[in-house]
Amino acid sequence: MDPSEARRILDGERERGLELIAAASSLDELERVKVSLLGRRSPWSEVQRSLGAVDPEARRELGRSSNEVKSALEDAIAGRRAELEGSADDRLLEGDRVDVTLPGRRPRQGSLHPLTIVQAQIVDVFTRMGYRVAEGPEIEDEWHNFEALNIPPDHPARTMKDSLYIDVPGLLLRTETSAVQIRTMETEEPPVYVVAPGRVYRREAVDATHGSMFQQVEGLAVDEGISFSDLKGTLEAFARAMFGPDRRVRLHPDYFPFVEPGVQVAVSCFLCDGVGCRVCGNGWIELLGAGMVHPRVLQNCGYDAERFTGFAFGMGVERVAMVRYGVEDLRLFYEGDVRFLEQFGGAA
Ligand SMILES: [Zn+2]
C-alpha cells in the first residue's frame, strides 16, 4: 500500500469513525461500530498490516498516525459508551421514580392506653392535693386483703367476693387495692395521705361491665381531726377536676366493712348537667365507694383511733374511663384493637 494512500485511509477512518460513534444509539450498535472501525477486517487493520512493506522512515510516521487514530476512536467509543450506559440507568430509574408530590406515609405512632391515661389523670388530681403514690403486691395474704380491713373469716364479704386464691395456702390475688391502705399504715405514722393505683382480681364472669381483672385507685387520708366533710370536699374537688367545674357530688349510704359510715358517691352528669340522659339515666353517675376509716382498721394497724381519724375511697379506673369517654363495653379496653385504642391520642 502506498503510504499516501494509507494516510488518506487513516484520515478518512478517523472522520467516519467519530461520526459513526456519535450516532450510535445503543450499546449494541456501538459495539458493531467498534468492530467495523478497529476489527480485523477494518480499513484501519488493513493499514496496520501494510506497514511491514513500507520503508522504515515512512513506517515510523504511519505507525504513529495509526496509533493516534486508534486511540482517538477508542476514547470516543469509551465516552459514548458511558453516555449510553448512563441513559440506560436513567430508564431503569424512571420505573422507580419517587413522586415527591404524593402524600407521605407516616409511621404509625403508638399511644398510651386509655386506662393508663385515665389512671394517670386520677392520680394527678390527688398528687396535686398533696397525696403520695403507694404500692403493694398483687398477690396478697388474707390478713392484708381481709382481716385487717375488718373482714373476718366468717364475714359474708369473703364469699360475696369470690376471690382468686393461688396454690399457696392463705395467699390470693388481691380483691381490692384497699390492702395497700393496711401496708401503708403498718409502716408509716400518721399523717398519711396516699393514693394506690393498681390491678385487682375477682372471680367474676366477664361481661360489658365486669371483668375478672380490673384497675382501681384507692385513696387514704389519716390525720388528726379529719371529718366527713373533708371527705366530701375532697371528692368534690376530684369530680370537678375530672369532669368539669360545675359538677356536684351526691352521697348515698352504703356498706363496706372497712369504713363507718360508708357511702356510694355519684357525680352529676357532665353531659346533661343532672337533667337525665342516655348515659346517666337519672342525671347522676355512680362513680366510687368511700367512707370514714373504721376505727378497728386503724387499731389493726397500730394507730390510736381516739386521736386519729381518716377517710378512704376506691374507684374503678375502667368505670371512670367509660363515663369519661362514653365507652359502653368494658371489654373494649382489653381487646387490644388498635382502631379503638388509637382514638385516645395518647396525651397523658
Ligand atoms: Zn346525663
Short mmCIF file of C-alpha atoms and ligand atoms in Angstrom, two decimals:
data_model
loop_
_atom_site.label_atom_id
_atom_site.label_comp_id
_atom_site.label_asym_id
_atom_site.label_seq_id
_atom_site.Cartn_x
_atom_site.Cartn_y
_atom_site.Cartn_z
CA MET A 1 0.00 0.00 0.00
CA ASP A 2 1.25 3.39 -0.92
CA PRO A 3 2.00 5.49 2.17
CA SER A 4 -0.06 8.40 0.91
CA GLU A 5 -2.95 6.01 0.26
CA ALA A 6 -2.54 4.66 3.81
CA ARG A 7 -2.60 8.17 5.25
CA ARG A 8 -5.73 9.03 3.29
CA ILE A 9 -7.42 5.90 4.67
CA LEU A 10 -6.42 6.71 8.23
CA ASP A 11 -7.75 10.29 7.96
CA GLY A 12 -10.96 9.04 6.44
CA GLU A 13 -11.39 6.37 9.08
CA ARG A 14 -10.92 8.90 11.90
CA GLU A 15 -13.57 11.20 10.45
CA ARG A 16 -16.01 8.42 9.54
CA GLY A 17 -15.39 6.67 12.85
CA LEU A 18 -16.10 9.71 15.04
CA GLU A 19 -19.38 10.30 13.17
CA LEU A 20 -20.48 6.66 13.49
CA ILE A 21 -19.59 6.55 17.20
CA ALA A 22 -21.51 9.74 17.96
CA ALA A 23 -24.53 8.40 16.05
CA ALA A 24 -24.60 5.01 17.82
CA SER A 25 -27.93 4.91 19.68
CA SER A 26 -27.38 1.79 21.79
CA LEU A 27 -24.59 -0.17 23.37
CA ASP A 28 -25.11 -2.99 20.84
CA GLU A 29 -24.84 -0.60 17.93
CA LEU A 30 -21.72 0.96 19.43
CA GLU A 31 -20.13 -2.50 19.65
CA ARG A 32 -20.82 -3.10 15.96
CA VAL A 33 -19.33 0.27 15.08
CA LYS A 34 -16.21 -0.56 17.06
CA VAL A 35 -15.71 -3.85 15.15
CA SER A 36 -16.17 -2.10 11.82
CA LEU A 37 -13.60 0.54 12.74
CA LEU A 38 -10.91 -1.42 14.56
CA GLY A 39 -11.76 -5.10 13.93
CA ARG A 40 -9.56 -7.44 11.94
CA ARG A 41 -11.33 -6.67 8.67
CA SER A 42 -11.49 -2.92 9.15
CA PRO A 43 -9.63 -0.46 6.85
CA TRP A 44 -7.57 0.55 9.86
CA SER A 45 -6.35 -3.08 10.33
CA GLU A 46 -5.58 -3.23 6.63
CA VAL A 47 -3.31 -0.22 7.02
CA GLN A 48 -1.64 -1.85 10.02
CA ARG A 49 -0.93 -4.99 8.04
CA SER A 50 0.57 -2.98 5.15
CA LEU A 51 3.08 -1.22 7.38
CA GLY A 52 5.61 -4.01 7.10
CA ALA A 53 6.01 -3.33 3.39
CA VAL A 54 6.79 0.39 3.56
CA ASP A 55 10.22 1.82 4.09
CA PRO A 56 11.33 2.34 7.71
CA GLU A 57 11.04 6.11 7.77
CA ALA A 58 7.51 6.21 6.40
CA ARG A 59 6.63 3.21 8.60
CA ARG A 60 7.51 5.09 11.78
CA GLU A 61 5.41 8.06 10.78
CA LEU A 62 2.46 5.94 9.59
CA GLY A 63 2.70 3.81 12.71
CA ARG A 64 2.39 6.90 14.92
CA SER A 65 -0.62 8.18 12.89
CA SER A 66 -2.23 4.78 13.01
CA ASN A 67 -1.87 4.66 16.80
CA GLU A 68 -3.28 8.17 17.14
CA VAL A 69 -6.34 7.24 15.07
CA LYS A 70 -6.82 4.11 17.12
CA SER A 71 -6.66 5.88 20.47
CA ALA A 72 -8.88 8.74 19.23
CA LEU A 73 -11.51 6.20 18.17
CA GLU A 74 -11.15 4.22 21.41
CA ASP A 75 -11.55 7.37 23.51
CA ALA A 76 -14.64 8.35 21.55
CA ILE A 77 -16.09 4.84 21.96
CA ALA A 78 -15.45 4.90 25.74
CA GLY A 79 -17.09 8.32 26.01
CA ARG A 80 -20.15 7.27 24.02
CA ARG A 81 -20.44 4.03 25.98
CA ALA A 82 -20.52 5.98 29.23
CA GLU A 83 -23.30 8.17 27.82
CA LEU A 84 -25.35 5.20 26.66
CA GLU A 85 -24.89 3.35 29.97
CA GLY A 86 -25.97 6.47 31.82
CA SER A 87 -29.20 6.75 29.88
CA ALA A 88 -29.83 3.01 30.36
CA ASP A 89 -29.60 3.62 34.13
CA ASP A 90 -31.92 6.57 33.74
CA ARG A 91 -34.51 4.37 32.06
CA LEU A 92 -34.25 1.86 34.91
CA LEU A 93 -34.61 4.64 37.47
CA GLU A 94 -37.60 6.02 35.63
CA GLY A 95 -39.59 2.99 36.78
CA ASP A 96 -38.60 3.58 40.38
CA ARG A 97 -39.06 7.29 40.34
CA VAL A 98 -40.33 8.81 43.59
CA ASP A 99 -43.13 11.27 43.15
CA VAL A 100 -42.39 13.79 45.86
CA THR A 101 -45.77 15.42 45.40
CA LEU A 102 -47.63 12.34 46.67
CA PRO A 103 -48.73 12.42 50.33
CA GLY A 104 -46.22 10.69 52.60
CA ARG A 105 -46.78 7.52 54.54
CA ARG A 106 -46.49 8.37 58.20
CA PRO A 107 -45.06 5.76 60.54
CA ARG A 108 -47.82 4.75 62.96
CA GLN A 109 -47.08 6.15 66.32
CA GLY A 110 -48.02 4.27 69.45
CA SER A 111 -50.21 5.89 72.06
CA LEU A 112 -50.90 5.45 75.72
CA HIS A 113 -53.71 3.06 76.60
CA PRO A 114 -56.90 4.92 77.61
CA LEU A 115 -56.84 3.27 81.04
CA THR A 116 -53.25 4.40 81.52
CA ILE A 117 -54.29 7.93 80.59
CA VAL A 118 -57.27 7.98 82.96
CA GLN A 119 -55.35 6.39 85.81
CA ALA A 120 -52.60 8.98 85.41
CA GLN A 121 -55.20 11.77 85.44
CA ILE A 122 -56.86 10.43 88.61
CA VAL A 123 -53.53 10.06 90.38
CA ASP A 124 -52.50 13.52 89.21
CA VAL A 125 -55.57 15.16 90.76
CA PHE A 126 -54.66 13.73 94.16
CA THR A 127 -50.91 14.26 94.00
CA ARG A 128 -51.65 17.93 93.33
CA MET A 129 -53.65 17.92 96.59
CA GLY A 130 -50.58 16.59 98.38
CA TYR A 131 -51.19 12.84 98.19
CA ARG A 132 -48.33 10.43 97.61
CA VAL A 133 -48.48 7.27 95.46
CA ALA A 134 -48.28 4.00 97.42
CA GLU A 135 -47.97 0.49 96.03
CA GLY A 136 -48.45 -3.04 97.24
CA PRO A 137 -48.20 -6.60 95.92
CA GLU A 138 -50.85 -8.09 93.63
CA ILE A 139 -50.55 -11.41 95.47
CA GLU A 140 -51.77 -10.66 98.97
CA ASP A 141 -52.20 -12.57 102.20
CA GLU A 142 -55.57 -12.84 103.89
CA TRP A 143 -54.54 -10.51 106.68
CA HIS A 144 -53.93 -7.51 104.40
CA ASN A 145 -56.73 -8.32 101.98
CA PHE A 146 -59.41 -9.25 104.54
CA GLU A 147 -58.76 -9.42 108.27
CA ALA A 148 -57.02 -6.10 108.77
CA LEU A 149 -59.77 -4.48 106.69
CA ASN A 150 -62.33 -5.70 109.21
CA ILE A 151 -63.42 -8.65 107.08
CA PRO A 152 -63.08 -11.67 109.46
CA PRO A 153 -63.02 -15.27 108.15
CA ASP A 154 -66.75 -15.78 108.70
CA HIS A 155 -67.69 -12.44 107.16
CA PRO A 156 -70.09 -12.70 104.23
CA ALA A 157 -67.82 -10.41 102.17
CA ARG A 158 -65.35 -13.26 101.75
CA THR A 159 -67.88 -15.40 99.97
CA MET A 160 -69.51 -12.42 98.27
CA LYS A 161 -66.24 -11.53 96.62
CA ASP A 162 -65.41 -14.90 95.12
CA SER A 163 -61.71 -14.40 95.34
CA LEU A 164 -58.99 -15.97 93.20
CA TYR A 165 -56.70 -17.93 95.53
CA ILE A 166 -53.32 -19.24 94.44
CA ASP A 167 -51.79 -22.62 95.27
CA VAL A 168 -50.01 -21.34 98.39
CA PRO A 169 -52.47 -21.51 101.33
CA GLY A 170 -53.59 -18.12 102.64
CA LEU A 171 -52.46 -16.19 99.55
CA LEU A 172 -54.74 -14.77 96.88
CA LEU A 173 -54.81 -12.21 94.09
CA ARG A 174 -55.85 -9.03 95.85
CA THR A 175 -59.52 -8.20 95.50
CA GLU A 176 -59.13 -4.50 96.37
CA THR A 177 -56.31 -2.01 96.37
CA SER A 178 -57.54 -1.40 99.96
CA ALA A 179 -54.85 -3.85 101.03
CA VAL A 180 -52.35 -1.08 100.28
CA GLN A 181 -54.02 1.05 102.98
CA ILE A 182 -53.06 -1.56 105.54
CA ARG A 183 -49.50 -1.93 104.29
CA THR A 184 -49.04 1.84 104.34
CA MET A 185 -50.40 2.31 107.86
CA GLU A 186 -48.36 -0.64 109.17
CA THR A 187 -45.15 1.04 108.10
CA GLU A 188 -45.89 4.75 108.46
CA GLU A 189 -47.02 7.03 111.24
CA PRO A 190 -49.86 9.48 110.57
CA PRO A 191 -50.47 11.87 108.94
CA VAL A 192 -50.93 9.64 105.89
CA TYR A 193 -52.20 10.87 102.52
CA VAL A 194 -51.77 8.24 99.80
CA VAL A 195 -53.34 7.05 96.56
CA ALA A 196 -52.74 3.47 95.45
CA PRO A 197 -53.35 2.66 91.78
CA GLY A 198 -53.21 -0.98 90.74
CA ARG A 199 -54.80 -4.14 89.36
CA VAL A 200 -57.28 -6.19 91.35
CA TYR A 201 -58.79 -9.60 90.65
CA ARG A 202 -62.20 -11.21 91.19
CA ARG A 203 -63.70 -14.48 90.21
CA GLU A 204 -66.38 -12.89 88.06
CA ALA A 205 -67.99 -13.66 84.75
CA VAL A 206 -66.75 -11.19 82.15
CA ASP A 207 -69.42 -9.00 80.58
CA ALA A 208 -69.86 -5.41 79.41
CA THR A 209 -69.41 -4.01 82.93
CA HIS A 210 -67.47 -6.74 84.76
CA GLY A 211 -64.03 -8.23 84.34
CA SER A 212 -62.04 -10.77 86.31
CA MET A 213 -59.17 -8.28 86.34
CA PHE A 214 -59.59 -4.54 86.52
CA GLN A 215 -57.86 -1.46 87.87
CA GLN A 216 -58.57 0.61 90.91
CA VAL A 217 -57.29 3.74 92.50
CA GLU A 218 -57.58 3.69 96.28
CA GLY A 219 -57.19 6.77 98.43
CA LEU A 220 -56.48 7.07 102.14
CA ALA A 221 -56.18 10.10 104.38
CA VAL A 222 -55.49 9.70 108.11
CA ASP A 223 -54.72 12.64 110.33
CA GLU A 224 -55.90 14.38 113.48
CA GLY A 225 -59.35 15.94 113.12
CA ILE A 226 -60.34 14.56 109.72
CA SER A 227 -64.12 14.68 109.34
CA PHE A 228 -66.76 13.53 106.93
CA SER A 229 -66.92 16.99 105.36
CA ASP A 230 -63.22 16.65 104.46
CA LEU A 231 -64.13 13.51 102.56
CA LYS A 232 -66.97 15.23 100.74
CA GLY A 233 -64.84 18.27 99.89
CA THR A 234 -62.04 16.08 98.59
CA LEU A 235 -64.41 14.09 96.38
CA GLU A 236 -66.00 17.28 95.04
CA ALA A 237 -62.58 18.64 94.15
CA PHE A 238 -61.81 15.36 92.39
CA ALA A 239 -65.13 15.31 90.47
CA ARG A 240 -64.61 18.88 89.26
CA ALA A 241 -61.03 18.23 88.21
CA MET A 242 -62.05 15.14 86.23
CA PHE A 243 -65.45 16.12 84.85
CA GLY A 244 -65.66 19.91 84.86
CA PRO A 245 -66.06 22.81 87.30
CA ASP A 246 -69.87 22.61 87.62
CA ARG A 247 -70.03 19.03 88.90
CA ARG A 248 -71.91 18.26 92.11
CA VAL A 249 -71.40 15.21 94.30
CA ARG A 250 -74.17 13.13 95.85
CA LEU A 251 -73.55 10.70 98.70
CA HIS A 252 -75.80 7.76 99.48
CA PRO A 253 -75.28 5.48 102.49
CA ASP A 254 -73.63 2.20 101.59
CA TYR A 255 -71.88 -0.59 103.42
CA PHE A 256 -68.22 -1.59 103.20
CA PRO A 257 -66.72 -3.45 106.19
CA PHE A 258 -63.66 -1.21 106.44
CA VAL A 259 -65.49 2.13 106.67
CA GLU A 260 -68.11 3.54 109.01
CA PRO A 261 -70.13 5.25 107.73
CA GLY A 262 -69.77 4.15 104.12
CA VAL A 263 -71.16 5.97 101.11
CA GLN A 264 -71.76 5.41 97.45
CA VAL A 265 -70.63 8.52 95.58
CA ALA A 266 -72.35 9.82 92.46
CA VAL A 267 -71.39 12.80 90.32
CA SER A 268 -73.89 15.00 88.48
CA CYS A 269 -73.84 14.03 84.81
CA PHE A 270 -71.42 16.14 82.80
CA LEU A 271 -73.39 15.59 79.59
CA CYS A 272 -76.86 16.67 80.74
CA ASP A 273 -75.85 18.54 83.92
CA GLY A 274 -78.06 16.33 86.06
CA VAL A 275 -81.25 16.55 84.00
CA GLY A 276 -81.10 12.93 82.83
CA CYS A 277 -79.84 11.48 79.56
CA ARG A 278 -78.95 8.23 77.78
CA VAL A 279 -75.61 7.94 79.59
CA CYS A 280 -76.67 8.69 83.15
CA GLY A 281 -80.37 7.83 83.19
CA ASN A 282 -81.40 9.91 86.19
CA GLY A 283 -78.82 12.70 85.99
CA TRP A 284 -76.26 11.07 88.32
CA ILE A 285 -73.32 8.84 87.56
CA GLU A 286 -72.28 6.44 90.31
CA LEU A 287 -68.53 6.63 90.44
CA LEU A 288 -66.98 5.25 93.59
CA GLY A 289 -67.29 3.96 97.13
CA ALA A 290 -65.96 5.80 100.14
CA GLY A 291 -66.30 6.32 103.87
CA MET A 292 -64.65 7.12 107.17
CA VAL A 293 -61.98 4.57 108.04
CA HIS A 294 -63.42 2.09 110.56
CA PRO A 295 -61.75 2.57 113.98
CA ARG A 296 -60.98 -1.15 114.08
CA VAL A 297 -58.96 -0.84 110.85
CA LEU A 298 -56.92 1.97 112.41
CA GLN A 299 -56.35 -0.17 115.52
CA ASN A 300 -55.36 -3.17 113.40
CA CYS A 301 -52.51 -1.09 112.06
CA GLY A 302 -51.44 0.17 115.48
CA TYR A 303 -52.94 3.64 115.16
CA ASP A 304 -54.61 5.41 118.09
CA ALA A 305 -58.23 5.51 116.91
CA GLU A 306 -59.12 8.03 119.62
CA ARG A 307 -56.62 10.52 118.30
CA PHE A 308 -56.66 9.88 114.55
CA THR A 309 -59.49 9.68 112.08
CA GLY A 310 -59.44 9.24 108.35
CA PHE A 311 -61.33 8.57 105.18
CA ALA A 312 -60.82 6.17 102.31
CA PHE A 313 -62.20 5.90 98.82
CA GLY A 314 -61.80 3.48 95.95
CA MET A 315 -62.78 3.73 92.31
CA GLY A 316 -62.56 1.56 89.22
CA VAL A 317 -60.39 3.12 86.54
CA GLU A 318 -62.46 1.35 83.84
CA ARG A 319 -65.64 2.86 85.26
CA VAL A 320 -64.20 6.38 85.21
CA ALA A 321 -62.85 5.86 81.67
CA MET A 322 -66.19 4.50 80.42
CA VAL A 323 -68.03 7.52 81.80
CA ARG A 324 -65.39 9.94 80.64
CA TYR A 325 -65.19 8.65 77.06
CA GLY A 326 -68.71 7.30 76.64
CA VAL A 327 -67.48 3.71 76.21
CA GLU A 328 -70.30 1.25 76.84
CA ASP A 329 -68.41 -2.03 76.96
CA LEU A 330 -65.52 -2.53 79.35
CA ARG A 331 -64.12 -5.39 77.25
CA LEU A 332 -63.05 -2.91 74.55
CA PHE A 333 -60.27 -1.77 76.87
CA TYR A 334 -58.74 -5.26 76.88
CA GLU A 335 -59.21 -6.48 73.32
CA GLY A 336 -56.15 -4.64 72.03
CA ASP A 337 -57.91 -3.40 68.89
CA VAL A 338 -55.70 -0.59 67.62
CA ARG A 339 -58.65 1.09 65.86
CA PHE A 340 -60.26 1.55 69.27
CA LEU A 341 -57.12 2.38 71.22
CA GLU A 342 -55.64 4.95 68.84
CA GLN A 343 -58.66 7.23 69.22
CA PHE A 344 -57.43 8.29 72.62
CA GLY A 345 -54.40 10.02 71.18
CA GLY A 346 -52.02 9.23 73.96
CA ALA A 347 -51.69 12.62 75.60
CA ALA A 348 -51.49 11.91 79.29
ZN ZN B 1 -76.74 12.71 81.78
#
